[in-house]
PDB file of C-alpha atoms in Angstrom:
ATOM      1  CA  UNK G  26       9.346  23.567   9.768  1.00 82.00           C
ATOM      2  CA  UNK G  27       6.235  24.023   7.827  1.00 89.00           C
ATOM      3  CA  UNK G  28       5.624  20.347   7.364  1.00 90.00           C
ATOM      4  CA  UNK G  29       6.100  19.883  11.218  1.00 89.00           C
ATOM      5  CA  UNK G  30       3.688  22.781  12.082  1.00 92.00           C
ATOM      6  CA  UNK G  31       1.096  21.674   9.652  1.00 94.00           C
ATOM      7  CA  UNK G  32       1.126  17.861  10.744  1.00 92.00           C
ATOM      8  CA  UNK G  33       0.930  18.927  14.368  1.00 93.00           C
ATOM      9  CA  UNK G  34      -2.552  20.077  13.850  1.00 93.00           C
ATOM     10  CA  UNK G  35      -4.540  17.027  12.992  1.00 93.00           C
ATOM     11  CA  UNK G  36      -2.296  15.049  15.331  1.00 91.00           C
ATOM     12  CA  UNK G  37      -3.731  17.077  18.227  1.00 90.00           C
ATOM     13  CA  UNK G  38      -7.251  16.995  16.884  1.00 91.00           C
ATOM     14  CA  UNK G  39      -7.070  13.187  16.336  1.00 89.00           C
ATOM     15  CA  UNK G  40      -5.767  12.669  19.891  1.00 85.00           C
ATOM     16  CA  UNK G  41      -8.676  14.683  21.389  1.00 84.00           C
ATOM     17  CA  UNK G  42     -11.296  12.376  19.677  1.00 80.00           C
ATOM     18  CA  UNK G  43      -9.499   9.261  19.162  1.00 73.00           C
ATOM     19  CA  UNK G  44     -10.230   7.343  22.431  1.00 64.00           C
ATOM     20  CA  UNK G  45     -13.862   6.895  21.612  1.00 69.00           C
ATOM     21  CA  UNK G  46     -13.204   6.029  18.136  1.00 71.00           C
ATOM     22  CA  UNK G  47     -10.737   3.019  18.503  1.00 69.00           C
ATOM     23  CA  UNK G  48     -11.469   2.267  22.258  1.00 69.00           C
ATOM     24  CA  UNK G  49     -13.253  -1.091  21.144  1.00 72.00           C
ATOM     25  CA  UNK G  50     -10.782  -1.990  18.140  1.00 82.00           C
ATOM     26  CA  UNK G  51      -7.789  -4.161  18.731  1.00 89.00           C
ATOM     27  CA  UNK G  52      -4.533  -2.397  19.127  1.00 91.00           C
ATOM     28  CA  UNK G  53      -2.916  -4.123  15.936  1.00 93.00           C
ATOM     29  CA  UNK G  54      -6.039  -2.859  13.913  1.00 93.00           C
ATOM     30  CA  UNK G  55      -5.519   0.827  14.892  1.00 92.00           C
ATOM     31  CA  UNK G  56      -2.081   0.654  14.237  1.00 94.00           C
ATOM     32  CA  UNK G  57      -2.783  -0.915  10.614  1.00 96.00           C
ATOM     33  CA  UNK G  58      -4.980   2.126   9.918  1.00 94.00           C
ATOM     34  CA  UNK G  59      -2.197   4.375  11.180  1.00 95.00           C
ATOM     35  CA  UNK G  60       0.401   2.480   8.927  1.00 97.00           C
ATOM     36  CA  UNK G  61      -2.032   3.083   5.804  1.00 97.00           C
ATOM     37  CA  UNK G  62      -2.193   6.942   6.628  1.00 97.00           C
ATOM     38  CA  UNK G  63       1.614   7.043   7.182  1.00 96.00           C
ATOM     39  CA  UNK G  64       2.244   4.985   3.595  1.00 97.00           C
ATOM     40  CA  UNK G  65       0.012   7.333   1.943  1.00 97.00           C
ATOM     41  CA  UNK G  66       1.361  10.365   3.277  1.00 97.00           C
ATOM     42  CA  UNK G  67       4.948   9.321   2.558  1.00 95.00           C
ATOM     43  CA  UNK G  68       3.973   8.286  -1.002  1.00 95.00           C
ATOM     44  CA  UNK G  69       2.219  11.555  -1.634  1.00 96.00           C
ATOM     45  CA  UNK G  70       5.538  13.428  -0.077  1.00 92.00           C
ATOM     46  CA  UNK G  71       7.771  11.719  -2.542  1.00 91.00           C
ATOM     47  CA  UNK G  72       5.492  12.598  -5.309  1.00 91.00           C
ATOM     48  CA  UNK G  73       4.588  16.039  -4.428  1.00 91.00           C
ATOM     49  CA  UNK G  74       4.796  18.634  -6.985  1.00 90.00           C
ATOM     50  CA  UNK G  75       3.028  21.391  -5.190  1.00 94.00           C
ATOM     51  CA  UNK G  76       2.556  23.258  -2.110  1.00 95.00           C
ATOM     52  CA  UNK G  77      -1.076  21.856  -1.952  1.00 95.00           C
ATOM     53  CA  UNK G  78       0.119  18.159  -2.240  1.00 95.00           C
ATOM     54  CA  UNK G  79       2.770  18.902   0.486  1.00 95.00           C
ATOM     55  CA  UNK G  80       0.440  20.119   3.043  1.00 95.00           C
ATOM     56  CA  UNK G  81      -2.128  17.265   2.323  1.00 96.00           C
ATOM     57  CA  UNK G  82       1.006  15.041   2.767  1.00 96.00           C
ATOM     58  CA  UNK G  83       1.479  16.770   6.087  1.00 96.00           C
ATOM     59  CA  UNK G  84      -2.139  16.596   7.245  1.00 96.00           C
ATOM     60  CA  UNK G  85      -2.523  12.799   6.442  1.00 97.00           C
ATOM     61  CA  UNK G  86       0.992  12.078   8.317  1.00 95.00           C
ATOM     62  CA  UNK G  87      -0.689  13.812  11.518  1.00 95.00           C
ATOM     63  CA  UNK G  88      -3.654  11.716  11.109  1.00 94.00           C
ATOM     64  CA  UNK G  89      -1.159   8.908  11.329  1.00 95.00           C
ATOM     65  CA  UNK G  90       0.723  10.041  14.377  1.00 92.00           C
ATOM     66  CA  UNK G  91      -2.583  10.983  16.039  1.00 92.00           C
ATOM     67  CA  UNK G  92      -3.681   7.527  15.763  1.00 91.00           C
ATOM     68  CA  UNK G  93      -0.243   5.637  16.425  1.00 90.00           C
ATOM     69  CA  UNK G  94       0.999   7.498  19.325  1.00 87.00           C
ATOM     70  CA  UNK G  95      -1.831   6.773  22.043  1.00 87.00           C
ATOM     71  CA  UNK G  96      -2.182   3.392  20.504  1.00 89.00           C
ATOM     72  CA  UNK G  97       1.071   2.459  21.096  1.00 89.00           C
ATOM     73  CA  UNK G  98       0.994   3.765  24.756  1.00 88.00           C
ATOM     74  CA  UNK G  99      -2.393   1.922  25.407  1.00 87.00           C
ATOM     75  CA  UNK G 100      -0.924  -1.371  23.871  1.00 89.00           C
ATOM     76  CA  UNK G 101       2.210  -0.976  25.888  1.00 91.00           C
ATOM     77  CA  UNK G 102      -0.037  -0.733  28.913  1.00 89.00           C
ATOM     78  CA  UNK G 103      -1.870  -3.875  28.018  1.00 89.00           C
ATOM     79  CA  UNK G 104       1.152  -6.020  27.448  1.00 89.00           C
ATOM     80  CA  UNK G 105       2.763  -4.814  30.421  1.00 92.00           C
ATOM     81  CA  UNK G 106       2.369  -6.277  33.832  1.00 93.00           C
ATOM     82  CA  UNK G 107       0.680  -3.757  36.063  1.00 91.00           C
ATOM     83  CA  UNK G 108       3.876  -3.447  38.322  1.00 94.00           C
ATOM     84  CA  UNK G 109       6.138  -2.868  35.388  1.00 93.00           C
ATOM     85  CA  UNK G 110       4.075  -0.375  33.285  1.00 91.00           C
ATOM     86  CA  UNK G 111       6.640   2.470  33.829  1.00 92.00           C
ATOM     87  CA  UNK G 112       9.428   0.278  32.679  1.00 94.00           C
ATOM     88  CA  UNK G 113       6.984  -0.617  29.546  1.00 93.00           C
ATOM     89  CA  UNK G 114       6.552   2.822  28.888  1.00 92.00           C
ATOM     90  CA  UNK G 115      10.063   3.857  29.368  1.00 94.00           C
ATOM     91  CA  UNK G 116      11.168   1.044  26.686  1.00 94.00           C
ATOM     92  CA  UNK G 117       8.590   2.457  24.016  1.00 93.00           C
ATOM     93  CA  UNK G 118      10.097   6.189  24.588  1.00 92.00           C
ATOM     94  CA  UNK G 119      13.522   4.557  23.898  1.00 96.00           C
ATOM     95  CA  UNK G 120      12.186   3.009  20.893  1.00 93.00           C
ATOM     96  CA  UNK G 121      10.635   5.902  19.732  1.00 90.00           C
ATOM     97  CA  UNK G 122      14.199   8.063  20.211  1.00 94.00           C
ATOM     98  CA  UNK G 123      15.900   5.267  18.239  1.00 94.00           C
ATOM     99  CA  UNK G 124      13.484   5.396  15.428  1.00 87.00           C
ATOM    100  CA  UNK G 125      14.178   9.262  15.376  1.00 87.00           C
ATOM    101  CA  UNK G 126      17.670   8.870  15.590  1.00 91.00           C
ATOM    102  CA  UNK G 127      17.666   6.084  12.818  1.00 85.00           C
ATOM    103  CA  UNK G 128      15.570   8.640  10.549  1.00 80.00           C
ATOM    104  CA  UNK G 129      17.922  11.124  10.876  1.00 82.00           C
ATOM    105  CA  UNK G 130      21.121   8.987  10.163  1.00 84.00           C
ATOM    106  CA  UNK G 131      19.402   7.443   7.111  1.00 78.00           C
ATOM    107  CA  UNK G 132      18.960  10.859   5.671  1.00 76.00           C
ATOM    108  CA  UNK G 133      22.477  11.901   6.498  1.00 79.00           C
ATOM    109  CA  UNK G 134      23.801   8.647   5.070  1.00 80.00           C
ATOM    110  CA  UNK G 135      21.582   8.855   1.652  1.00 77.00           C
ATOM    111  CA  UNK G 136      21.753  12.639   1.177  1.00 76.00           C
ATOM    112  CA  UNK G 137      24.365  13.780  -1.306  1.00 75.00           C
ATOM    113  CA  UNK G 138      23.553  17.534  -1.841  1.00 73.00           C
ATOM    114  CA  UNK G 139      20.271  17.062  -3.691  1.00 74.00           C
ATOM    115  CA  UNK G 140      16.780  17.155  -2.369  1.00 71.00           C
ATOM    116  CA  UNK G 141      15.894  14.129  -4.847  1.00 70.00           C
ATOM    117  CA  UNK G 142      18.354  12.088  -3.092  1.00 76.00           C
ATOM    118  CA  UNK G 143      16.107  12.641   0.392  1.00 77.00           C
ATOM    119  CA  UNK G 144      13.683  10.266  -1.442  1.00 81.00           C
ATOM    120  CA  UNK G 145      16.001   7.494  -0.518  1.00 79.00           C
ATOM    121  CA  UNK G 146      15.349   7.944   3.153  1.00 79.00           C
ATOM    122  CA  UNK G 147      11.835   7.922   2.654  1.00 85.00           C
ATOM    123  CA  UNK G 148      11.789   4.649   0.631  1.00 87.00           C
ATOM    124  CA  UNK G 149      13.418   2.957   3.588  1.00 83.00           C
ATOM    125  CA  UNK G 150      10.563   4.501   5.776  1.00 86.00           C
ATOM    126  CA  UNK G 151       7.975   2.940   3.206  1.00 94.00           C
ATOM    127  CA  UNK G 152       9.833  -0.471   3.500  1.00 93.00           C
ATOM    128  CA  UNK G 153       9.783  -0.336   7.296  1.00 91.00           C
ATOM    129  CA  UNK G 154       6.036   0.940   7.452  1.00 95.00           C
ATOM    130  CA  UNK G 155       5.270  -2.347   5.069  1.00 97.00           C
ATOM    131  CA  UNK G 156       7.166  -4.611   7.331  1.00 97.00           C
ATOM    132  CA  UNK G 157       5.160  -3.186  10.528  1.00 96.00           C
ATOM    133  CA  UNK G 158       2.013  -3.599   8.188  1.00 97.00           C
ATOM    134  CA  UNK G 159       2.714  -7.269   7.691  1.00 97.00           C
ATOM    135  CA  UNK G 160       3.402  -7.905  11.232  1.00 96.00           C
ATOM    136  CA  UNK G 161       0.365  -6.255  12.110  1.00 96.00           C
ATOM    137  CA  UNK G 162      -1.667  -8.461   9.701  1.00 96.00           C
ATOM    138  CA  UNK G 163      -0.209 -11.765  10.868  1.00 96.00           C
ATOM    139  CA  UNK G 164      -1.134 -10.489  14.517  1.00 93.00           C
ATOM    140  CA  UNK G 165      -4.608  -9.862  13.607  1.00 94.00           C
ATOM    141  CA  UNK G 166      -5.045 -13.265  11.601  1.00 93.00           C
ATOM    142  CA  UNK G 167      -3.006 -15.484  13.979  1.00 92.00           C
ATOM    143  CA  UNK G 168      -2.804 -14.309  17.448  1.00 90.00           C
ATOM    144  CA  UNK G 169      -6.081 -14.204  19.313  1.00 85.00           C
ATOM    145  CA  UNK G 170      -7.228 -10.868  21.334  1.00 78.00           C
ATOM    146  CA  UNK G 171      -5.736 -10.678  24.785  1.00 63.00           C
TER     147      UNK G 171
END
């Protein structure tokens, strides 16, 4: 609960000021920045040894979600035909819910009664972040801006 409470603060603050900062940046670039913040926060969380590093991890995670969430919805609107934007947004919400379910399920799958085993779920998260980052870099390099 503490982690979620702390990460919500930068998430809200970034969303308030986010639009002007990344308005003229490709969605892929903004998502890549979010992936970097997310990766840093998870690596810090895995290696946390104090309440300070735990809090810093939560703050960085909040920056990542504050950047990625509005970017995903804006990108969805960009890619959806105007008459199907509601369907596009609904699909993104379903994907987000599936991500939450997969994250919870992976924690249940890997947890064996010790807090150190939770890191296995975080390693899966790192793998998925790196996969997303590679895809975003590919899009930035090879797919022209729409």
